[in-house]
XYZ file of C-alpha atoms in Angstrom:
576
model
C -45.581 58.923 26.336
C -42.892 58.807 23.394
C -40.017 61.118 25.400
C -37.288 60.222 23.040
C -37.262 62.450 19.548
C -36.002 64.987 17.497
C -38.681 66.372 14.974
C -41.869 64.329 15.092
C -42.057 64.606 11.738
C -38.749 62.829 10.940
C -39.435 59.760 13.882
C -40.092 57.282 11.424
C -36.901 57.809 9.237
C -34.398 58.334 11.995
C -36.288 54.961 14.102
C -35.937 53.135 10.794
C -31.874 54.456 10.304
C -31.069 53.709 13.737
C -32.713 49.954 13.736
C -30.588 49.287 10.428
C -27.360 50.319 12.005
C -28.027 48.156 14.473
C -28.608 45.002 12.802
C -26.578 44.770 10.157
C -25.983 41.097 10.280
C -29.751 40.881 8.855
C -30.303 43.910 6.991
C -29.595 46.993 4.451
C -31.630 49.828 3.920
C -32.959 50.767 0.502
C -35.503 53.407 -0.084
C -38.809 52.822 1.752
C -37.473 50.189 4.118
C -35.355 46.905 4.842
C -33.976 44.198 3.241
C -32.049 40.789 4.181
C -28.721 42.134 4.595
C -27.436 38.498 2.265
C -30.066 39.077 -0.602
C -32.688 36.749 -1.411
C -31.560 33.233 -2.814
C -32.175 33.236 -6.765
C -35.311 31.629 -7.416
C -36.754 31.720 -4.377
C -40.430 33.550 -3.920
C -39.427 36.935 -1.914
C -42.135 37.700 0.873
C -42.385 41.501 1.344
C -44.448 42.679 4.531
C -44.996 46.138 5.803
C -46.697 48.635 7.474
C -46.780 52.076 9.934
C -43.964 52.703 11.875
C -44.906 52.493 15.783
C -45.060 48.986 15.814
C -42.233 47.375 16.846
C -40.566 44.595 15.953
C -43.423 44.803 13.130
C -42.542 44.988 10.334
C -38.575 46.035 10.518
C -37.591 43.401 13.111
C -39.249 40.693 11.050
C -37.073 40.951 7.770
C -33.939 37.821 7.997
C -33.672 34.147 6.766
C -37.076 32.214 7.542
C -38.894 35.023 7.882
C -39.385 38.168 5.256
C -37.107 39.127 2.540
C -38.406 42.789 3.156
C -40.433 45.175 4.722
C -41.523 48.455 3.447
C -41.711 51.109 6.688
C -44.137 54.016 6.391
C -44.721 56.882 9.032
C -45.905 56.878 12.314
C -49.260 54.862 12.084
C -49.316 55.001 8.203
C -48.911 52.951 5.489
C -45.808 53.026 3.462
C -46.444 54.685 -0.089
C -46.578 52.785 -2.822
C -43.426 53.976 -3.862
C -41.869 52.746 -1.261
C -43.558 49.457 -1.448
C -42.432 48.948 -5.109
C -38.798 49.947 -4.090
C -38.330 47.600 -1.536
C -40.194 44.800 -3.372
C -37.663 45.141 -6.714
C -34.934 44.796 -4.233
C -35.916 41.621 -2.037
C -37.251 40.535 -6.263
C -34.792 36.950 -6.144
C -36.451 36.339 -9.743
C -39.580 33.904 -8.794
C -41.746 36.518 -7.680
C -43.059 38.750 -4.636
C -45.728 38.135 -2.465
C -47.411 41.435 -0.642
C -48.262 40.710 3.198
C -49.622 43.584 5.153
C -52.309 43.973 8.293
C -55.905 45.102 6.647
C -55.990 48.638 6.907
C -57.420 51.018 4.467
C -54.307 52.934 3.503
C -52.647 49.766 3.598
C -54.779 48.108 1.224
C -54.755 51.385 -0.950
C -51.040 51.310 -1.772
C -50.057 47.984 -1.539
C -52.625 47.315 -4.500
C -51.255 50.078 -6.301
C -47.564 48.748 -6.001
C -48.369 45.848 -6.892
C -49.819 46.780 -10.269
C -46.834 48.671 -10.908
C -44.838 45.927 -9.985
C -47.083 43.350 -12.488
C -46.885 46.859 -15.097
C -43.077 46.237 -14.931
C -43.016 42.697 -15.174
C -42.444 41.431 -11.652
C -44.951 38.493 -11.113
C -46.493 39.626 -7.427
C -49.421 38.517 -5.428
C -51.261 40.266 -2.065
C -52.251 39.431 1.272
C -53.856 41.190 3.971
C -53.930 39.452 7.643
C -57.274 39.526 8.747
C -57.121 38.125 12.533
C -58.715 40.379 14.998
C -61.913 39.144 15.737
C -63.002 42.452 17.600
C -63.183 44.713 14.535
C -66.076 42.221 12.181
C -67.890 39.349 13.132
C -67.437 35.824 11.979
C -69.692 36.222 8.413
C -67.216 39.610 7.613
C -63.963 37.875 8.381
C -62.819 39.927 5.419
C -63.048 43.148 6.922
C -61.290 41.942 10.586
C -57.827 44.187 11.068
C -54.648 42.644 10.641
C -52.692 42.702 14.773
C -50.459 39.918 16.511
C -51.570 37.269 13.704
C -49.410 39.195 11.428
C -46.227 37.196 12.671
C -47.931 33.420 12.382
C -48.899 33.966 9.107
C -45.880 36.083 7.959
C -43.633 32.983 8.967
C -46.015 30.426 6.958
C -45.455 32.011 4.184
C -41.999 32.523 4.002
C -41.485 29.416 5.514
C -43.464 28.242 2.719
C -41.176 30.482 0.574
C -37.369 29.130 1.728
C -39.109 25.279 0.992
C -38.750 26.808 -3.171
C -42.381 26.522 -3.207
C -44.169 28.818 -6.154
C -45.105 32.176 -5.543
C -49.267 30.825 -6.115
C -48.427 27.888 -3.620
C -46.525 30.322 -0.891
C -50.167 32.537 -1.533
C -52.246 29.528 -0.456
C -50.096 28.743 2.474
C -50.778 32.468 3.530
C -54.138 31.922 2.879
C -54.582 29.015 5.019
C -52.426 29.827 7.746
C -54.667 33.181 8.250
C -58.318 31.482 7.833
C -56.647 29.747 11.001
C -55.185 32.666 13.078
C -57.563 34.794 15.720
C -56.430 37.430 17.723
C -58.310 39.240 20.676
C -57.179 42.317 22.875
C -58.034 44.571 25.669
C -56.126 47.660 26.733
C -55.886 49.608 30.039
C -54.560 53.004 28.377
C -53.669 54.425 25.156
C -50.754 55.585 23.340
C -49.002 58.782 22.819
C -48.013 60.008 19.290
C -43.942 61.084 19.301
C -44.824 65.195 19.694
C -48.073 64.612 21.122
C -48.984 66.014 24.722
C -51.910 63.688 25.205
C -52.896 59.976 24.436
C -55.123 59.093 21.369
C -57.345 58.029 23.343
C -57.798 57.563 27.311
C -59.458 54.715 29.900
C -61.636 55.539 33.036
C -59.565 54.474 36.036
C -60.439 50.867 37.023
C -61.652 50.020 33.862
C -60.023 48.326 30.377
C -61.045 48.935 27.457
C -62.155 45.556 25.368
C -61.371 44.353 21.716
C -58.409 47.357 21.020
C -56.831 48.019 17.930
C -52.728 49.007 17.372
C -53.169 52.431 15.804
C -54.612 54.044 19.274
C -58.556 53.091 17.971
C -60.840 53.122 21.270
C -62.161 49.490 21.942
C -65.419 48.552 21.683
C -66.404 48.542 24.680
C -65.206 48.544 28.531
C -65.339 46.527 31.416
C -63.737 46.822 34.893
C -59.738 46.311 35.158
C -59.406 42.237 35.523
C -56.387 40.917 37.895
C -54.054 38.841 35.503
C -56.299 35.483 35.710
C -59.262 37.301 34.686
C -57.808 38.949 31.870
C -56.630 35.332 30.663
C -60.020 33.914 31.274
C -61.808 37.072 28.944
C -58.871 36.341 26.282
C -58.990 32.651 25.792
C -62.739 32.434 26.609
C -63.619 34.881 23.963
C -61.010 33.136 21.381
C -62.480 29.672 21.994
C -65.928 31.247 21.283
C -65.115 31.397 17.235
C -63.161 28.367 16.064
C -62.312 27.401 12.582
C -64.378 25.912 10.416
C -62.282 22.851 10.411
C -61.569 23.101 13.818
C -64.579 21.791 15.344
C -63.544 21.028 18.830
C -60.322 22.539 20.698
C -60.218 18.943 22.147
C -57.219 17.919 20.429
C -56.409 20.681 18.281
C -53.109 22.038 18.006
C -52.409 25.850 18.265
C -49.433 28.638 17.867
C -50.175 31.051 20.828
C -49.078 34.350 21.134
C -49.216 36.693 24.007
C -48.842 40.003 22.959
C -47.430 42.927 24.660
C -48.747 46.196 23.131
C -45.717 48.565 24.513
C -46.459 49.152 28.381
C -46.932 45.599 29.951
C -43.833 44.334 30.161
C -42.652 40.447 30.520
C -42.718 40.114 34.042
C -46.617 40.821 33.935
C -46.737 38.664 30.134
C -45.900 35.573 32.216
C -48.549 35.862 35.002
C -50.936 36.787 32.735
C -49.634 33.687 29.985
C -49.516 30.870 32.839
C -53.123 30.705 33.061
C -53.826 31.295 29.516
C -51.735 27.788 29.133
C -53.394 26.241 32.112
C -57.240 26.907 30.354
C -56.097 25.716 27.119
C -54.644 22.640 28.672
C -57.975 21.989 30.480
C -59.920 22.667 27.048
C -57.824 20.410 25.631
C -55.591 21.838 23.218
C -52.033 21.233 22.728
C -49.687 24.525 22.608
C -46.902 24.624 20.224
C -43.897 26.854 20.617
C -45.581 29.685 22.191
C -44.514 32.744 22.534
C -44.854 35.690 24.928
C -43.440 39.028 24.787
C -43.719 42.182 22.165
C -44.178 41.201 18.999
C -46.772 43.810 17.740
C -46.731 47.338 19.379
C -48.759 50.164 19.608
C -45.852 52.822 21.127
C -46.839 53.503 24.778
C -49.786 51.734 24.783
C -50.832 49.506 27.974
C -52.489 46.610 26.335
C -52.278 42.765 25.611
C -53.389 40.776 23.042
C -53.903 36.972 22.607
C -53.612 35.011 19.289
C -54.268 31.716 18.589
C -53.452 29.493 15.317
C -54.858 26.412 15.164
C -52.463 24.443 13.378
C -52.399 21.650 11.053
C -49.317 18.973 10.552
C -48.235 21.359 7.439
C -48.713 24.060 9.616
C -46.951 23.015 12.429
C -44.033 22.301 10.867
C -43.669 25.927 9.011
C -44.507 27.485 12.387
C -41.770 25.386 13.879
C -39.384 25.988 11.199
C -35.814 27.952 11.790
C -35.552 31.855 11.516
C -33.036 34.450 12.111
C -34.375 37.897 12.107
C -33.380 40.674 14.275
C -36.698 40.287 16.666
C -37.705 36.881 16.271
C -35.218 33.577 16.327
C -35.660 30.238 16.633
C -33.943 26.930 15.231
C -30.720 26.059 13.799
C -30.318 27.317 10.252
C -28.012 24.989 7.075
C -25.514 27.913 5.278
C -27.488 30.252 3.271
C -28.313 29.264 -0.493
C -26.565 31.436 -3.221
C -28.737 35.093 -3.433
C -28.804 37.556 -5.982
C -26.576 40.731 -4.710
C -27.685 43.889 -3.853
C -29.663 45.311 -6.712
C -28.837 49.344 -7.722
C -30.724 52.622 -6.643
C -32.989 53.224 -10.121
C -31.457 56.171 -11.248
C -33.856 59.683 -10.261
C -35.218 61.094 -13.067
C -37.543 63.614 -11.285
C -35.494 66.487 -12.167
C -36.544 66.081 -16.188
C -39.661 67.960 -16.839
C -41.902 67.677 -19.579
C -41.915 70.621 -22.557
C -45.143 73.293 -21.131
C -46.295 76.292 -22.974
C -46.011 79.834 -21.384
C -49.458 79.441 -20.546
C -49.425 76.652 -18.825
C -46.127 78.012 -16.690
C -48.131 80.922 -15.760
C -51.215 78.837 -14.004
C -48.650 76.545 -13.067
C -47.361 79.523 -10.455
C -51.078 79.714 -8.944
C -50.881 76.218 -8.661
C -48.280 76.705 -6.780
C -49.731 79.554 -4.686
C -53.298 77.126 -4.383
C -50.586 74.663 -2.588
C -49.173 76.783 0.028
C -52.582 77.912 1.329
C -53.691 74.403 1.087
C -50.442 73.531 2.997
C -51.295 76.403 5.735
C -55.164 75.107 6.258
C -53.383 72.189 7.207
C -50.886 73.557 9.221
C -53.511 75.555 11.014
C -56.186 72.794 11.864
C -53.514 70.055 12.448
C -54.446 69.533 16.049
C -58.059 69.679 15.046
C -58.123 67.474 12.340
C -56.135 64.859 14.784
C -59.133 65.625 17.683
C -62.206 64.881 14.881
C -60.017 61.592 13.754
C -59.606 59.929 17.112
C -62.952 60.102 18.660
C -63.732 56.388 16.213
C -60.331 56.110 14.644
C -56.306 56.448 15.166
C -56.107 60.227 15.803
C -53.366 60.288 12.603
C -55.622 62.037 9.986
C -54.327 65.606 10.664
C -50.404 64.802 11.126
C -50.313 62.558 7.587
C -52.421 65.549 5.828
C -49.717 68.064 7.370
C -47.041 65.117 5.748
C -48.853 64.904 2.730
C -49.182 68.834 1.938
C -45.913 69.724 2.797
C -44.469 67.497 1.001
C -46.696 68.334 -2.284
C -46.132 72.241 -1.735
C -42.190 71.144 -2.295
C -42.367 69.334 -4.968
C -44.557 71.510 -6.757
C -42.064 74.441 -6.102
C -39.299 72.488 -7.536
C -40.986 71.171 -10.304
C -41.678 75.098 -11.194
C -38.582 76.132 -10.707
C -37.507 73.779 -13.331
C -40.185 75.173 -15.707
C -42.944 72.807 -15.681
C -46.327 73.430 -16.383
C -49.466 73.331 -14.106
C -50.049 69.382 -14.916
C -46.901 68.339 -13.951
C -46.789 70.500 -11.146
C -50.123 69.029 -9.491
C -48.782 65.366 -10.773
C -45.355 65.699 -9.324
C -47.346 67.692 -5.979
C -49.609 64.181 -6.217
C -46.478 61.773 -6.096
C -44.958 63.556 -3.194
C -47.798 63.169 -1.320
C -49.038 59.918 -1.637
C -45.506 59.054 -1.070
C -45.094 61.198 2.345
C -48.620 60.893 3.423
C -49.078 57.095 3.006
C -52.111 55.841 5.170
C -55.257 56.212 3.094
C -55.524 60.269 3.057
C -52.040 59.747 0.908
C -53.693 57.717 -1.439
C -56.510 59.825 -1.813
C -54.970 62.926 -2.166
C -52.218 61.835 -4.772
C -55.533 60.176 -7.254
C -56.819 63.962 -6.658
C -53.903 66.405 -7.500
C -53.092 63.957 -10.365
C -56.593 63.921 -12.168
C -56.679 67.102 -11.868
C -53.335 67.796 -13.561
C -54.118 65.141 -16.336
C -57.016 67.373 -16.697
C -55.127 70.279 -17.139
C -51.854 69.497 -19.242
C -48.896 70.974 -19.741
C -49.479 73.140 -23.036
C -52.953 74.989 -22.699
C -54.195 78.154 -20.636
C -56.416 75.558 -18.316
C -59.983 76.540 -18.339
C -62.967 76.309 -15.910
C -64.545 72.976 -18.250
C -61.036 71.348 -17.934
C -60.586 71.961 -13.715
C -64.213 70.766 -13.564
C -63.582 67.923 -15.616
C -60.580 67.112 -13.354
C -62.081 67.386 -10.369
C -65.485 65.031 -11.721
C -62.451 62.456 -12.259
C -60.736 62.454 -9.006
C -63.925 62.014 -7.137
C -65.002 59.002 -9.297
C -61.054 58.035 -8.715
C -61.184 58.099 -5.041
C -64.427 56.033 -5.455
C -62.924 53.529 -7.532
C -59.922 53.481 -5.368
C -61.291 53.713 -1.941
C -64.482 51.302 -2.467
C -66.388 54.328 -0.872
C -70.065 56.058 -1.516
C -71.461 58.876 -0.280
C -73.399 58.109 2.665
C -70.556 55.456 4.598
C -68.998 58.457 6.255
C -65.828 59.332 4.281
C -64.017 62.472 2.478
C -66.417 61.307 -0.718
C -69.572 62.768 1.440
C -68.034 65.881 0.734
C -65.971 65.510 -2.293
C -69.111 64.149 -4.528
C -71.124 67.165 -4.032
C -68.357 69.259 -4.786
C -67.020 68.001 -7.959
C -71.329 67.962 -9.058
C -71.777 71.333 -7.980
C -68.480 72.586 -9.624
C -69.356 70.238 -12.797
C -73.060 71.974 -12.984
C -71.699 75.469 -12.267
C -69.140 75.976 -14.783
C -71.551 73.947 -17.408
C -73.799 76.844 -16.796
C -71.397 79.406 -18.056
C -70.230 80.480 -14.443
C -67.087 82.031 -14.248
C -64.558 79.245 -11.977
C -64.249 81.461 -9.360
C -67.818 81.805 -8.619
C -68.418 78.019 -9.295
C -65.590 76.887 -7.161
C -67.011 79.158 -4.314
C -70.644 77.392 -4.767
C -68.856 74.309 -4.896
C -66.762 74.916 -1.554
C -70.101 75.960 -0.068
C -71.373 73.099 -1.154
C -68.284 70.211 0.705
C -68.668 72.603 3.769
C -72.535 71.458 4.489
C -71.953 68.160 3.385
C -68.996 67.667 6.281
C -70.944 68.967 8.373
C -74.019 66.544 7.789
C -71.117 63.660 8.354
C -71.671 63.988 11.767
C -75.273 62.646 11.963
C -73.783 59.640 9.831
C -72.591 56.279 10.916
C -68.976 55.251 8.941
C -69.510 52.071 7.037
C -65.795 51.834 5.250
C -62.211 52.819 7.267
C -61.001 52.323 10.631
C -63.628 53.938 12.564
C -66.604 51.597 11.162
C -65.869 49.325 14.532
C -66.823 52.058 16.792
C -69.517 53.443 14.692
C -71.831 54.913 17.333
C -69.007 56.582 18.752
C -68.347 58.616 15.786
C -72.052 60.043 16.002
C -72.295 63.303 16.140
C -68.398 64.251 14.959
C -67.687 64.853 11.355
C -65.639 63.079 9.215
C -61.741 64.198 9.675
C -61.518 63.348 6.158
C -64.717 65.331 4.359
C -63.631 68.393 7.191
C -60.512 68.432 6.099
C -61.236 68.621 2.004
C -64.189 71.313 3.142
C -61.201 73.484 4.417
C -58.831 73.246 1.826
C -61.331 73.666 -0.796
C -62.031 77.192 0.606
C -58.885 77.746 1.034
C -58.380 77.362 -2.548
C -61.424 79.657 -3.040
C -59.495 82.449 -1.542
C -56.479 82.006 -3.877
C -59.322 81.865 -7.015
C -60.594 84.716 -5.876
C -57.361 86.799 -5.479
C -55.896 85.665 -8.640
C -58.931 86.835 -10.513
């Protein structure tokens, strides 16, 4: 278990304050994350990576010359926010353009896409990558939908290998590309982890047994098998990775390959290197030759006992961009020529959150049962925390209930300070919709910020809103979260619930119900519709690899928009 902390809640910052003070040859803070302490050279293609916190040396520990020119740091198990994305992409920006490198999460995907069209809004020229290399979570024909684990660091350092060779930012892309089509990674754990706070594991292992084909965010494998001694777990590993070659790979007879044994927080070196000499004695016998291998942590899941292997078959253009120099505070290799001339450390952009937009007296007034709407939300959250957490690990990372506590916390400040400045309801709910997309991160952050801020486009800053204008609001932030998520009702997601509520809302109030009565049928209407997620198998999110497990649980994510939207009931009802 994590033994060392102050307030959960703040383990991410203070982890991420304490690893800059300590390595300040190779980097400065800025907001969100890291940075190469000597800027990046002018003209050269900045690679930005990023991720949860928990992770360790990912993605921190990565950031220094020959490897990335930033990484943006989100909360325990979350992705950062898009805000924080953009912030430390504009200040690793060396002028020829970022490229976006992150393992393929949901939340992940969610706000890295969403700061980089920001960045392209504000001219930067940026391109997007998600590692796709565990072969446990999607079989060969849905490569696209594999996580992103231990092959994060192989194809990290192709790229900005790629990137310190002044290739262009579309050619650095390809390399990315290239270098993951040719990276595999395969698992197996023998407990889980413990959350900072938590008092039990996200998930547990029979004794005697291992669970097989683990993710880093505490998912369950997907399936188990009884504990191996060290040679068997190196025969499962590279038997199972030699299963599923590249396509240009057709034989390992010959091949080349990068090979990474990875600790996942509990199995330590000692046990790496029994494990790792037969892993190189069975890919000597099938032939391949290993290249710079390395064993030891280089991808983390806190606590968790676990190992993974990765494998990238390599190529002579490969080869010599996995061999190249780095110097970053986890990961060194080579000899390194004097630094090329880099563009200093870029400026803080001034906070302009405190200006609020002109709002009528009207507006003010609904603004303050915004506000109220908020806090209950908030305490829903607060009070089915450790719920919320139970329903999300039985498929997925167990993280659902502490970013929603993040998220609404965060969004009941904002939206108090935003009223105390005198701003109407729509800037309230947009400001509330900022803050928690940017505490939050992880997918529920992105989700929630595209609600609260259609709804407060909806509603505006100058009229008395009305029933047809929340309605409308709400119709738009569930055909946002659709657009944004990918997601349709039936794949097991908060849009099971959130669908029939904005259509039952929508109808109501278009009969001439009063929004009190129409939010309560709507509310009635999420609650049933969670429910039913439990007979449903998930088809989009983390928890789509251990579909059958998830049978017979409800979505944490439809539950938890069933609550609040009662919640909010109660506030309707009270202020009317």
């Amino acid at each position: 278990m994590t033994r060392l902390f102050n307030d959960p809640t703040a383990f991410a910052d203070e982890a991420l304050e304490g690893f800059a003070a300590a390595h300040r040859r190779w980097v400065r803070s800025v907001t969100g994350g890291v940075v190469r302490a000597g800027g990046t050279p002018d003209g050269e293609v900045a690679v930005v990576v990023g991720g949860g916190s928990g992770h360790y040396p990912a993605f921190s520990g990565l950031v220094g010359r020959g490897l990335a020119h930033g990484a943006a740091v989100g909360n325990v198990f979350a992705s950062p926010s898009a805000q924080q994305i953009r912030s430390v992409a504009r200040a690793a920006h060396g002028g020829a353009g970022v490229l976006l490198m992150y393992g393929n999460y949901a939340g992940d995907v969610l706000h890295f896409g969403q700061a980089a069209e920001r960045l392209a809004g504000e001219g930067v020229e940026v391109r997007t990558l998600a590692v796709t290399d565990d072969i446990s979570s999607a079989g060969p024909g849905q490569s696209a939908e594999r996580r992103g684990i231990a092959g994060d660091l192989p194809v990290f350092k192709a790229a900005a290998a790629a990137a310190e060779e002044g290739l262009p930012l579309d050619e650095v892309l390809r390399t990315a590309e290239h270098a993951n089509a040719r990276t595999r990674s395969f698992g197996i754990a023998f407990s889980g982890c413990t959350l900072p706070g938590a008092g039990h594991p996200l998930f547990t292992v029979p004794e005697g047994r291992m669970a097989v084909g683990l993710g880093i965010h505490g998912e369950p494998g997907i399936g188990e098998e009884p504990l191996p001694t060290a040679d068997e777990a190196a025969r499962l590993l590279v038997s199972t990775l030699l299963k599923e070659l590249p396509d240009d790979v057709p034989t390992p007879e010959g091949a080349r390959a990068a090979v990474i044994l990875n600790g996942l927080g509990s199995v330590k070196y000692e046990e790496l290197f029994v494990v790792y000499r037969t892993v190189a004695a069975l890919l000597a016998d099938a032939g391949v030759e290993i290249v710079e291998p390395e064993v030891g942590e280089l991808v983390t899941s806190f606590d968790m006992a676990g190992v993974s292997l990765t494998l990238t078959w390599l190529d002579d253009r490969l080869e010599r961009l996995w061999r190249a120099p780095a110097d970053a505070p986890a990961h060194r290799k080579g000899a390194l020529e004097a630094p090329a001339a880099a563009s200093g450390p870029r400026e803080e952009e001034a906070d302009d959150t405190a200006a609020v937009p002109p709002a009528s007296e009207e507006s003010r007034e609904a603004a303050a049962t915004v506000l109220t709407a908020l806090r209950a939300l908030a305490g829903t959250v607060d009070e089915h925390v450790e719920e919320l957490g139970r329903i999300d690990a039985v498929a997925g990372d167990g993280d659902h209930g502490i970013g929603m506590q993040r998220g609404s916390t965060a969004a009941h400040r904002a939206a108090a300070e935003a009223l105390a400045l005198g701003a109407g309801a729509g800037t309230v709910l947009t400001r509330a919709a900022d803050a928690w997309a940017d505490r939050a991160g992880g997918t529920s952050g992105a989700l929630w910020g595209t609600i609260l801020r259609a709804v407060g486009t909806a509603l505006g800053d100058q009229d008395a809103p009305t029933a047809s204008r929340v309605a409308d609001g709400v119709t738009e932030a569930s055909a946002g979260v659709r657009r944004l998520g990918g997601a349709e009702t039936g794949d097991k997601t908060m849009v099971d619930a959130l669908v029939p509520f904005a259509d039952t809302l929508a109808d109501a109030v278009a009969a001439g119900e009063p929004l009190t009565g129409a939010w309560d049928r709507a509310a009635t209407a999420a609650g049933s519709a969670a429910a039913a997620t439990a007979g449903l198998l998930p088809r989009k999110g983390r928890a789509r690899p251990h579909a059958e497990k998830s049978l017979g649980t409800p979505d944490a994510g439809a539950h938890s928009l069933a609550l609040i939207t009662r919640a909010v009931h109660g506030v309707l009802r009270h202020d009317h």
